[in-house]
């Protein structure tokens, strides 16, 4: 049996190797490291601690036996007309490939395909924040990613950039996407990644490296609404320079599998990190959020709040790590994870992990999982509000904090709408 | 309006109400008094439709309808209002949004369209004044961080907005200082008219100085053991419940 599994994984990798185009943007030595790692460790299954609830190997073996998916052309202009966000710079990424022309973008902002990214930036940042031999999905991405975008911001701009991720394929498409976001010194950037709904079955192994320069402020919002048949591994590896602020807000509303690996390295003093998450799960969904905040230097702050509404027979995972390294004195680090179970068959696995090696720090974490408050429910009903509306009102109240902190009104409105929809059965 | 006949209810197999009989007509104010543990709060919870209690016998008719057959929300929509002894804090739901939802759900039940936004705001403004509720509180989350007095005032404010036919005030006086008590009572009195009725549940006579009852009932050990006019409340205040206890404890032995 074990041999069968290994063979299946091996076959998968071989097929992938045959199909994947050569990615010129990735240095050969990184590809070598990645392939070696894959050969040594294989694709993670539930025996790997980090992927205990998220058996990627089994999914690929069972659901993506063949990766014979085809990409289908899409009329971008029509799509954009219907779906673009008002008061924003919209761009379209189809199956991980930059597909619209960002010509109306403001000065100081450029977006190109990762294949056309300037060599100096690739040299300075690529594979620096996501070491090729640190995780099998990173290795897979490093070895086989042939698409993605490079976003470069040198000046502040007012309206948000919205990157629309759309799928257009048939069959079982599997692809690796590599993105690089570089926000230079003193720039302020509002970036939203929006994964739109599709009925197709496809697997995206997405990896985004983010560089936040000195005194740069970045609001990075990710909206995951890719449809019930989609599989998404989304790794975000952020590196923060001094006096920078990085805020990541991650909303997950649909997807058969969503695995987020969100790491932030606070690599210089007087920086702040804010991580927010909200997920609503139902059916047989698996939503697995792994976050890591690495405090490397003194006088920095991190704050994390993840909330989940978990229903149907779905499984949700929250694993939040905070490392406070020896050098990182005067660190303030807070983490909170709260979940509401709305069905008896749903499961939540929440695990905070703090590792503190400095002695002058303030850190705290807390996690709670419960049901809708029956007293509050009765109170609402006693005022004439029906069971369903009352439950919805309480769930809205629960999620409010995470949605309300979004600074941009257009994005906040879209997220609110999707959240409301996600509460419908 | 309300007719309770031989109502029996239990919680976790323990019988609390042991045969309550009560008639309330439009325009009346009834006070139900009694020592702790006599079943006062159980009665209000059973009337409001709290599911923790099992009704094991008797009937409750409200304006011709079998009340016990209705879900809590439908009882409210039919015009029953329970002012909670311990109003619940609901972080994240604003008072305004909560009230608007409540009003429109009641209207939907009656086949009416949603209330116009400006009419709703005018109504809120008017009723805020009536119960002297700080306008700031309306925008805040339901009862979150409210003082004891503010919570009770908020109950009366909701009552004013929803205009129930029958209001049940469950120990509304508990935890109130004399000023808050006066404001709450004034609100209740202003809302009183010939078409609605009020049941005031209280341990102390104090509240009845402000909300003057037409009838006073003494509840003890799950039964109404004595009924009378407002002077009965004063009598209880003077003598305490001990005499009642003595009389009925020996009677049941």
XYZ file of C-alpha atoms in Angstrom:
678
model
C 0.000 0.000 0.000
C 2.711 2.425 1.010
C 4.634 1.584 -2.140
C 1.487 2.220 -4.178
C 1.113 5.636 -2.653
C 4.734 6.496 -3.267
C 4.411 5.343 -6.836
C 1.307 7.451 -7.292
C 3.033 10.544 -5.959
C 6.088 9.764 -8.018
C 3.947 9.414 -11.125
C 2.265 12.705 -10.331
C 5.605 14.472 -10.064
C 6.817 12.855 -13.279
C 3.752 13.916 -15.154
C 4.110 17.401 -13.743
C 7.759 17.533 -14.823
C 6.723 16.556 -18.340
C 4.012 19.173 -18.584
C 5.499 22.128 -16.799
C 7.119 24.693 -18.973
C 10.643 25.827 -18.191
C 10.492 28.850 -15.951
C 13.340 31.113 -16.833
C 12.779 33.422 -13.879
C 13.779 30.841 -11.278
C 17.515 30.356 -10.727
C 18.680 26.823 -11.585
C 20.224 26.262 -8.173
C 16.892 26.997 -6.450
C 15.134 24.521 -8.737
C 17.820 21.983 -7.867
C 17.288 22.510 -4.119
C 13.552 22.202 -4.552
C 13.677 19.004 -6.584
C 16.065 17.463 -4.098
C 13.695 18.370 -1.264
C 10.743 16.856 -3.087
C 12.664 13.679 -3.735
C 13.670 13.433 -0.067
C 10.394 14.397 1.585
C 7.688 13.768 -0.973
C 4.350 15.532 -1.017
C 3.072 15.929 2.563
C 0.370 13.623 3.875
C -1.304 13.515 7.283
C 1.826 12.069 8.898
C 3.573 15.399 8.452
C 2.908 17.512 11.545
C 2.370 20.679 9.490
C -0.161 18.987 7.232
C -1.811 16.763 9.827
C -5.360 17.747 8.842
C -4.541 18.615 5.276
C -3.502 15.562 3.340
C -2.242 17.145 0.129
C -0.732 13.896 -1.053
C -4.070 12.070 -0.842
C -5.891 14.880 -2.649
C -3.416 14.898 -5.490
C -3.435 11.100 -5.657
C -7.222 10.774 -5.577
C -8.571 13.946 -7.136
C -5.773 14.889 -9.524
C -4.661 11.470 -10.720
C -4.221 12.928 -14.136
C -3.499 16.572 -14.565
C -4.807 16.718 -18.076
C -6.717 19.955 -17.496
C -6.876 22.460 -20.300
C -6.853 26.227 -20.101
C -9.742 27.928 -21.864
C -9.735 31.395 -23.407
C -11.840 33.968 -21.657
C -13.199 37.322 -22.751
C -11.501 39.451 -20.142
C -13.159 42.704 -21.126
C -16.665 41.338 -20.608
C -15.662 39.754 -17.365
C -14.034 42.923 -16.064
C -17.029 45.009 -17.024
C -19.187 42.870 -14.765
C -16.855 42.216 -11.892
C -14.384 45.043 -11.464
C -14.373 46.984 -8.239
C -15.336 50.636 -8.331
C -12.727 53.196 -7.320
C -9.884 50.760 -7.745
C -7.121 49.752 -10.125
C -8.320 46.411 -11.411
C -6.222 43.767 -13.061
C -7.086 40.292 -14.160
C -5.083 37.133 -13.650
C -6.419 34.056 -15.428
C -5.129 30.699 -14.220
C -2.275 32.562 -12.573
C -1.293 34.477 -15.720
C -1.468 38.240 -16.015
C -4.216 38.752 -18.585
C -5.163 42.396 -18.596
C -3.163 45.469 -19.400
C -2.562 47.625 -16.328
C -2.351 50.800 -18.374
C -4.371 53.107 -16.127
C -2.132 52.421 -13.164
C -0.705 55.345 -11.211
C 2.845 56.496 -11.366
C 5.150 54.419 -9.238
C 3.194 51.194 -9.624
C 4.014 48.550 -12.165
C 2.705 45.064 -12.727
C 4.212 42.614 -15.162
C 4.296 38.864 -15.609
C 6.866 37.296 -13.303
C 8.523 36.016 -16.481
C 9.261 39.612 -17.435
C 10.320 40.847 -14.008
C 13.557 42.876 -13.920
C 16.504 40.651 -13.070
C 17.705 42.837 -10.186
C 14.431 42.405 -8.302
C 14.377 38.669 -8.897
C 17.950 38.538 -7.720
C 17.220 40.568 -4.587
C 13.968 38.967 -3.493
C 13.009 35.745 -5.241
C 13.285 32.638 -3.057
C 14.714 34.819 -0.284
C 11.602 34.789 1.926
C 10.396 31.335 0.916
C 13.470 29.094 1.081
C 13.182 26.452 -1.618
C 13.936 23.605 0.744
C 11.731 24.601 3.681
C 8.395 23.055 2.724
C 7.231 20.599 0.085
C 4.614 22.925 -1.393
C 7.202 25.686 -1.650
C 9.561 23.221 -3.284
C 6.848 22.128 -5.702
C 6.184 25.747 -6.535
C 9.852 26.607 -6.949
C 10.466 23.656 -9.227
C 7.402 24.009 -11.431
C 5.921 27.524 -11.260
C 5.793 28.954 -14.772
C 3.461 31.895 -14.182
C 2.623 34.666 -11.760
C 2.990 38.394 -11.391
C 5.557 40.875 -10.230
C 4.148 43.985 -8.571
C 6.480 46.858 -7.873
C 5.422 49.896 -5.856
C 7.763 52.850 -5.416
C 5.248 55.570 -4.542
C 2.088 55.793 -2.474
C -1.220 55.699 -4.279
C -4.746 56.233 -3.071
C -7.095 53.727 -4.687
C -6.623 50.027 -3.997
C -5.130 47.636 -6.489
C -7.460 44.684 -6.962
C -5.973 41.583 -8.496
C -8.802 39.393 -9.756
C -7.837 35.728 -9.883
C -10.079 33.893 -12.296
C -10.074 30.290 -13.352
C -10.883 29.329 -16.902
C -10.212 25.670 -17.533
C -11.714 22.277 -18.016
C -10.662 18.888 -16.734
C -8.362 18.752 -13.754
C -5.986 21.635 -14.096
C -3.070 21.881 -11.717
C -0.743 24.836 -11.767
C 1.908 26.563 -9.709
C 1.857 30.332 -9.445
C 4.760 32.414 -8.198
C 4.182 36.056 -7.313
C 6.508 38.702 -6.032
C 5.302 41.940 -4.454
C 7.922 44.549 -3.727
C 6.834 47.667 -1.882
C 9.720 50.052 -1.634
C 10.745 52.486 1.084
C 8.096 54.995 2.285
C 5.397 53.714 -0.067
C 1.861 53.003 1.020
C -0.010 50.288 -0.823
C -3.488 48.856 -0.655
C -3.529 45.497 -2.432
C -6.452 43.101 -2.652
C -6.302 39.642 -4.151
C -9.696 38.358 -5.079
C -10.179 34.694 -5.978
C -13.398 34.442 -7.939
C -15.836 31.609 -8.071
C -15.544 28.851 -10.645
C -17.406 25.584 -11.079
C -14.321 23.810 -12.395
C -12.126 21.467 -10.491
C -8.602 22.829 -10.358
C -5.658 22.995 -8.012
C -3.578 26.104 -7.523
C -0.330 26.028 -5.635
C 0.200 29.713 -5.107
C 3.225 31.300 -3.503
C 3.627 35.021 -2.987
C 6.719 36.622 -1.556
C 6.182 40.101 -0.195
C 8.903 42.605 0.564
C 7.853 45.543 2.705
C 10.495 48.237 2.599
C 11.538 50.677 5.288
C 8.640 52.784 6.566
C 6.324 51.224 3.971
C 2.684 50.542 4.865
C 0.981 47.633 3.179
C -2.638 46.556 3.444
C -2.837 43.128 1.862
C -6.339 41.681 1.640
C -7.072 38.232 0.284
C -10.620 37.181 -0.587
C -10.946 33.478 -1.284
C -14.208 32.581 -2.965
C -12.992 30.170 -5.607
C -15.915 27.744 -5.708
C -16.762 24.384 -4.174
C -14.581 22.380 -6.558
C -11.404 24.409 -6.227
C -8.261 23.467 -4.353
C -5.953 26.203 -3.244
C -2.692 26.205 -1.376
C -1.802 29.824 -0.789
C 1.531 30.628 0.778
C 2.380 34.218 1.618
C 5.881 34.895 2.862
C 6.428 38.436 3.989
C 9.626 40.156 4.950
C 9.336 43.452 6.791
C 11.978 46.138 6.917
C 12.244 48.702 9.695
C 9.321 50.918 10.764
C 7.057 49.128 8.356
C 3.437 48.105 8.835
C 2.035 45.017 7.169
C -1.643 44.087 7.518
C -2.939 40.865 6.041
C -6.691 40.197 6.062
C -7.715 36.836 4.758
C -11.359 35.953 4.030
C -12.270 32.433 3.022
C -15.820 31.817 1.825
C -15.562 28.822 -0.480
C -13.252 26.139 -1.832
C -13.081 22.361 -1.416
C -9.673 22.873 0.124
C -8.017 26.081 1.173
C -4.674 25.901 2.881
C -3.090 29.202 3.821
C 0.522 29.339 4.909
C 1.053 32.891 6.040
C 4.475 33.773 7.411
C 5.739 37.152 8.362
C 9.305 37.815 9.304
C 9.634 41.058 11.217
C 13.243 41.583 10.354
C 13.884 45.103 11.589
C 12.976 47.342 14.506
C 9.834 49.408 15.148
C 7.607 47.450 12.801
C 4.035 46.269 13.119
C 2.213 43.246 11.807
C -1.557 42.752 11.841
C -3.102 39.480 10.749
C -6.847 39.108 10.435
C -8.768 36.103 9.252
C -12.379 35.146 8.738
C -13.586 31.859 7.308
C -17.055 30.445 6.796
C -17.085 26.748 5.981
C -19.804 24.296 5.072
C -20.324 21.014 3.208
C -17.153 18.932 3.218
C -14.813 21.879 3.017
C -11.410 21.933 4.609
C -9.996 25.320 5.475
C -6.592 25.229 7.093
C -4.909 28.425 8.237
C -1.313 28.176 9.329
C 0.244 31.450 10.370
C 3.659 32.295 11.688
C 4.854 35.628 12.992
C 8.591 35.651 13.492
C 9.848 38.450 15.710
C 13.517 38.751 14.861
C 14.272 42.236 16.162
C 13.370 44.346 19.198
C 10.566 46.918 19.623
C 8.051 45.398 17.261
C 4.387 44.564 17.604
C 2.168 41.898 16.185
C -1.524 41.400 16.567
C -3.535 38.521 15.179
C -7.264 37.801 15.159
C -8.789 34.817 13.342
C -12.466 33.958 13.426
C -14.319 31.033 11.931
C -17.925 29.996 11.421
C -17.800 26.292 10.842
C -20.789 24.338 9.568
C -21.906 21.261 7.654
C -19.388 18.448 7.837
C -16.522 20.814 7.270
C -13.208 20.966 9.040
C -11.381 24.122 9.985
C -7.853 24.358 11.264
C -6.085 27.268 12.855
C -2.456 26.924 13.748
C -0.892 30.155 14.883
C 2.779 30.311 15.674
C 4.574 33.230 17.206
C 8.334 33.131 17.562
C 10.055 35.754 19.621
C 13.751 35.355 18.924
C 16.462 36.043 21.470
C 17.232 39.440 20.019
C 13.595 40.587 19.942
C 13.298 42.359 23.294
C 10.355 44.695 23.961
C 8.137 42.675 21.689
C 4.364 42.947 22.000
C 2.664 39.953 20.419
C -0.996 39.053 20.678
C -3.029 36.332 19.116
C -6.654 35.321 19.332
C -8.625 32.633 17.538
C -12.387 32.338 17.986
C -14.697 29.865 16.330
C -18.401 29.175 16.253
C -19.618 25.718 15.355
C -22.991 25.865 13.636
C -23.418 22.140 13.069
C -22.835 19.047 15.152
C -20.797 17.417 12.395
C -18.293 20.222 11.933
C -14.814 20.191 13.440
C -12.394 22.872 14.532
C -8.764 22.248 15.367
C -7.204 25.332 16.872
C -3.670 25.428 18.134
C -1.719 28.468 19.248
C 2.031 28.007 19.556
C 4.238 30.559 21.226
C 7.969 30.191 21.414
C 9.672 32.948 23.309
C 13.438 33.237 23.642
C 13.635 36.869 24.783
C 12.926 37.863 28.375
C 11.429 41.343 28.156
C 8.308 40.806 26.094
C 4.540 40.972 26.349
C 2.787 38.095 24.648
C -0.602 36.546 24.930
C -2.792 34.164 23.055
C -6.244 32.720 23.418
C -8.530 30.411 21.559
C -12.189 29.581 21.975
C -14.679 27.423 20.148
C -18.361 27.408 20.986
C -21.874 27.634 19.681
C -24.182 30.548 19.065
C -25.076 32.066 22.446
C -28.508 30.648 23.365
C -29.310 33.523 25.728
C -28.669 36.074 23.026
C -30.721 34.007 20.595
C -33.685 33.948 22.954
C -33.357 37.657 23.597
C -33.638 38.380 19.875
C -36.541 35.973 19.443
C -38.342 37.583 22.365
C -38.343 40.786 20.310
C -40.020 39.100 17.345
C -36.921 38.214 15.342
C -37.234 34.744 13.785
C -34.800 31.924 14.504
C -32.996 32.207 11.178
C -32.661 35.983 11.189
C -31.590 35.889 14.820
C -28.836 33.362 14.116
C -27.683 35.377 11.142
C -27.616 38.572 13.160
C -25.452 36.914 15.812
C -23.062 35.488 13.229
C -22.780 38.898 11.599
C -21.999 40.356 14.972
C -19.327 37.721 15.478
C -17.657 38.469 12.135
C -18.118 42.218 12.339
C -14.781 42.952 14.015
C -12.765 41.312 11.239
C -14.685 42.878 8.354
C -14.977 46.288 9.941
C -11.231 46.821 10.292
C -10.869 46.920 6.490
C -9.935 50.450 5.584
C -11.175 50.626 2.029
C -14.960 51.027 1.717
C -15.282 49.358 -1.707
C -13.453 46.264 -0.517
C -15.304 46.231 2.782
C -18.612 46.293 0.948
C -17.637 43.412 -1.348
C -16.442 41.350 1.602
C -19.672 42.080 3.516
C -21.756 40.939 0.552
C -19.792 37.732 0.145
C -20.026 37.095 3.863
C -23.821 37.516 3.792
C -24.021 35.133 0.837
C -21.862 32.610 2.631
C -24.388 32.461 5.463
C -27.145 31.353 3.075
C -27.503 27.630 2.674
C -56.581 39.517 26.737
C -54.592 36.919 28.658
C -56.118 33.920 30.325
C -53.933 31.475 32.235
C -55.639 28.315 33.485
C -54.049 25.792 35.810
C -50.602 26.331 34.249
C -47.973 23.814 35.332
C -44.335 23.886 34.270
C -41.098 22.211 35.226
C -37.401 22.478 34.523
C -35.103 19.461 34.591
C -37.938 17.405 36.057
C -38.526 19.801 38.939
C -42.019 21.274 39.041
C -41.924 25.051 39.508
C -45.379 26.228 38.495
C -48.059 24.127 40.159
C -51.305 25.414 38.725
C -51.414 29.144 37.997
C -54.683 30.890 37.259
C -54.707 34.483 36.084
C -56.953 36.721 33.977
C -55.615 39.969 32.554
C -57.830 42.374 30.643
C -56.889 45.285 28.395
C -56.142 48.471 30.324
C -55.141 46.622 33.503
C -51.907 46.551 35.473
C -51.264 43.397 37.465
C -48.485 42.986 39.962
C -47.148 39.555 40.832
C -45.196 39.484 44.063
C -43.618 36.730 45.993
C -40.499 35.576 47.790
C -37.421 34.292 45.961
C -37.941 30.907 44.363
C -41.715 31.168 44.264
C -41.772 30.864 40.460
C -42.095 34.516 39.377
C -39.350 34.436 36.784
C -40.410 30.989 35.593
C -43.870 32.350 34.887
C -42.479 35.188 32.783
C -40.100 32.850 30.939
C -42.885 30.373 30.179
C -45.128 33.159 28.885
C -42.335 34.518 26.673
C -41.615 31.055 25.260
C -38.294 30.091 26.727
C -37.639 26.497 25.696
C -35.742 25.424 28.827
C -39.077 24.963 30.594
C -41.527 22.142 29.956
C -45.158 23.007 30.266
C -46.792 19.951 31.793
C -50.354 21.150 32.145
C -52.883 23.945 31.744
C -53.614 26.477 29.031
C -52.651 30.032 28.171
C -54.868 31.967 25.784
C -53.752 35.334 24.440
C -56.308 37.313 22.432
C -58.025 34.088 21.486
C -54.825 32.255 20.449
C -53.223 29.295 22.164
C -50.051 30.998 23.320
C -48.247 27.803 24.279
C -48.510 26.664 20.686
C -46.489 29.618 19.392
C -42.714 29.981 19.070
C -41.117 32.742 21.131
C -40.758 35.043 18.105
C -44.434 34.590 17.171
C -45.543 35.426 20.704
C -43.565 38.663 20.425
C -45.112 39.332 17.017
C -48.568 38.776 18.534
C -47.781 41.504 21.032
C -46.132 39.981 24.089
C -43.089 41.775 25.395
C -40.826 40.513 28.140
C -38.585 43.097 29.782
C -35.713 40.914 30.964
C -34.471 40.842 34.500
C -30.984 40.379 33.059
C -30.879 41.955 29.586
C -28.374 40.152 27.384
C -25.294 41.881 25.975
C -24.863 41.279 22.254
C -21.534 42.684 21.052
C -21.462 43.577 17.377
C -25.208 44.068 16.933
C -26.117 47.737 17.158
C -29.229 48.682 19.075
C -30.585 50.417 15.992
C -30.020 47.494 13.655
C -31.533 45.150 16.230
C -34.664 47.278 16.591
C -35.077 47.802 12.882
C -34.839 44.047 12.316
C -37.337 43.404 15.106
C -39.844 45.982 13.854
C -39.665 44.742 10.299
C -40.015 41.093 11.299
C -43.111 41.963 13.290
C -44.464 43.953 10.335
C -43.759 41.106 7.940
C -45.748 38.799 10.227
C -48.646 41.192 10.001
C -48.340 41.414 6.229
C -46.963 44.966 6.291
C -43.992 46.250 4.256
C -40.719 47.284 5.925
C -40.864 50.588 7.727
C -39.427 53.547 5.810
C -35.988 54.529 7.101
C -37.024 58.072 7.954
C -40.166 56.940 9.775
C -38.082 54.491 11.753
C -35.568 57.147 12.743
C -38.341 59.527 13.781
C -39.900 56.773 15.895
C -36.577 56.006 17.561
C -36.006 59.667 18.338
C -39.431 60.102 19.854
C -39.175 56.998 22.040
C -35.652 57.808 23.175
C -36.986 60.980 24.665
C -39.795 59.142 26.356
C -37.431 56.905 28.347
C -34.664 59.523 28.564
C -32.229 57.196 26.843
C -28.973 58.785 25.777
C -28.951 58.959 21.950
C -25.391 57.631 22.005
C -26.621 54.313 23.403
C -28.824 53.695 20.393
C -25.789 53.443 18.154
C -23.884 51.142 20.471
C -23.982 47.365 20.544
C -27.022 45.954 22.322
C -26.491 46.407 26.063
C -22.723 46.065 25.735
C -21.025 47.953 28.520
C -24.325 49.495 29.640
C -24.797 50.177 33.342
C -27.574 48.309 35.147
C -29.854 51.326 34.853
C -29.078 51.830 31.162
C -29.896 48.201 30.448
C -33.295 48.471 32.101
C -33.988 51.748 30.362
C -33.042 50.114 27.097
C -35.641 47.423 27.774
C -38.341 50.064 28.228
C -37.063 51.856 25.120
C -37.491 48.666 23.083
C -40.929 48.257 24.578
C -41.804 51.812 23.576
C -40.695 51.188 19.999
C -42.405 47.805 19.653
C -45.652 48.894 21.363
C -46.721 45.513 22.717
C -50.245 44.605 23.816
C -49.004 42.866 26.923
C -45.782 43.870 28.639
C -44.283 41.620 31.286
C -41.715 43.416 33.422
C -39.554 40.815 35.123
C -37.971 42.333 38.252
C -37.353 45.531 36.331
C -36.603 47.260 39.620
C -33.720 44.967 40.581
C -30.428 46.776 40.639
C -31.920 50.219 40.062
C -31.321 53.273 42.188
C -34.270 55.504 42.945
C -33.704 57.914 40.031
C -33.396 55.135 37.471
C -36.435 53.492 38.966
C -38.456 56.683 38.546
C -37.397 57.096 34.914
C -38.236 53.486 34.080
C -41.591 53.688 35.843
C -42.459 56.975 34.148
C -41.715 55.370 30.793
C -43.979 52.443 31.570
C -46.776 54.744 32.739
C -46.576 56.876 29.615
C -46.930 53.780 27.452
C -50.009 52.605 29.298
C -53.370 52.945 27.554
C -56.792 51.331 27.533
C -55.809 48.774 24.888
C -52.698 47.324 26.462
C -51.909 45.604 29.705
C -48.921 45.242 31.986
C -47.761 42.505 34.330
C -45.207 43.749 36.825
C -43.226 41.025 38.506
C -41.406 42.184 41.581
C -40.055 41.144 44.918
C -40.499 44.548 46.520
C -43.385 46.923 46.891
C -41.127 49.891 46.043
C -41.736 49.804 42.278
C -45.494 49.764 42.856
C -45.314 53.273 44.304
C -44.522 54.372 40.778
C -46.400 51.843 38.669
C -49.693 51.578 40.494
C -51.335 48.182 39.983
C -55.031 47.439 39.687
C -54.483 43.946 41.050
C -51.810 42.351 43.191
C -51.206 38.602 43.289
C -49.004 36.768 45.705
C -47.151 33.861 44.159
C -45.798 31.278 46.505
C -44.493 27.805 45.850
C -45.757 27.783 42.262
C -49.282 28.987 42.967
C -51.110 32.270 43.331
C -52.110 32.076 46.974
C -53.650 35.470 47.448
C -55.039 38.238 45.213
C -56.266 41.701 46.008
C -55.997 45.391 45.215
C -52.945 47.606 45.505
C -53.245 47.631 49.304
C -52.171 43.973 49.318
C -48.728 45.053 48.198
C -48.426 47.428 51.136
C -49.556 44.693 53.468
C -46.842 42.410 52.160
C -44.256 45.132 52.557
C -45.274 45.599 56.158
C -45.584 41.978 57.220
C -43.114 40.369 54.860
C -43.617 37.014 53.229
C -43.104 35.017 56.407
C -46.736 34.871 57.295
C -47.645 33.616 53.828
C -44.860 31.056 54.045
C -46.019 29.842 57.447
C -49.611 29.604 56.371
C -49.016 27.690 53.169
C -46.090 25.570 54.286
C -48.204 24.131 57.131
C -51.188 23.792 54.827
C -49.263 21.596 52.430
C -47.677 19.368 55.058
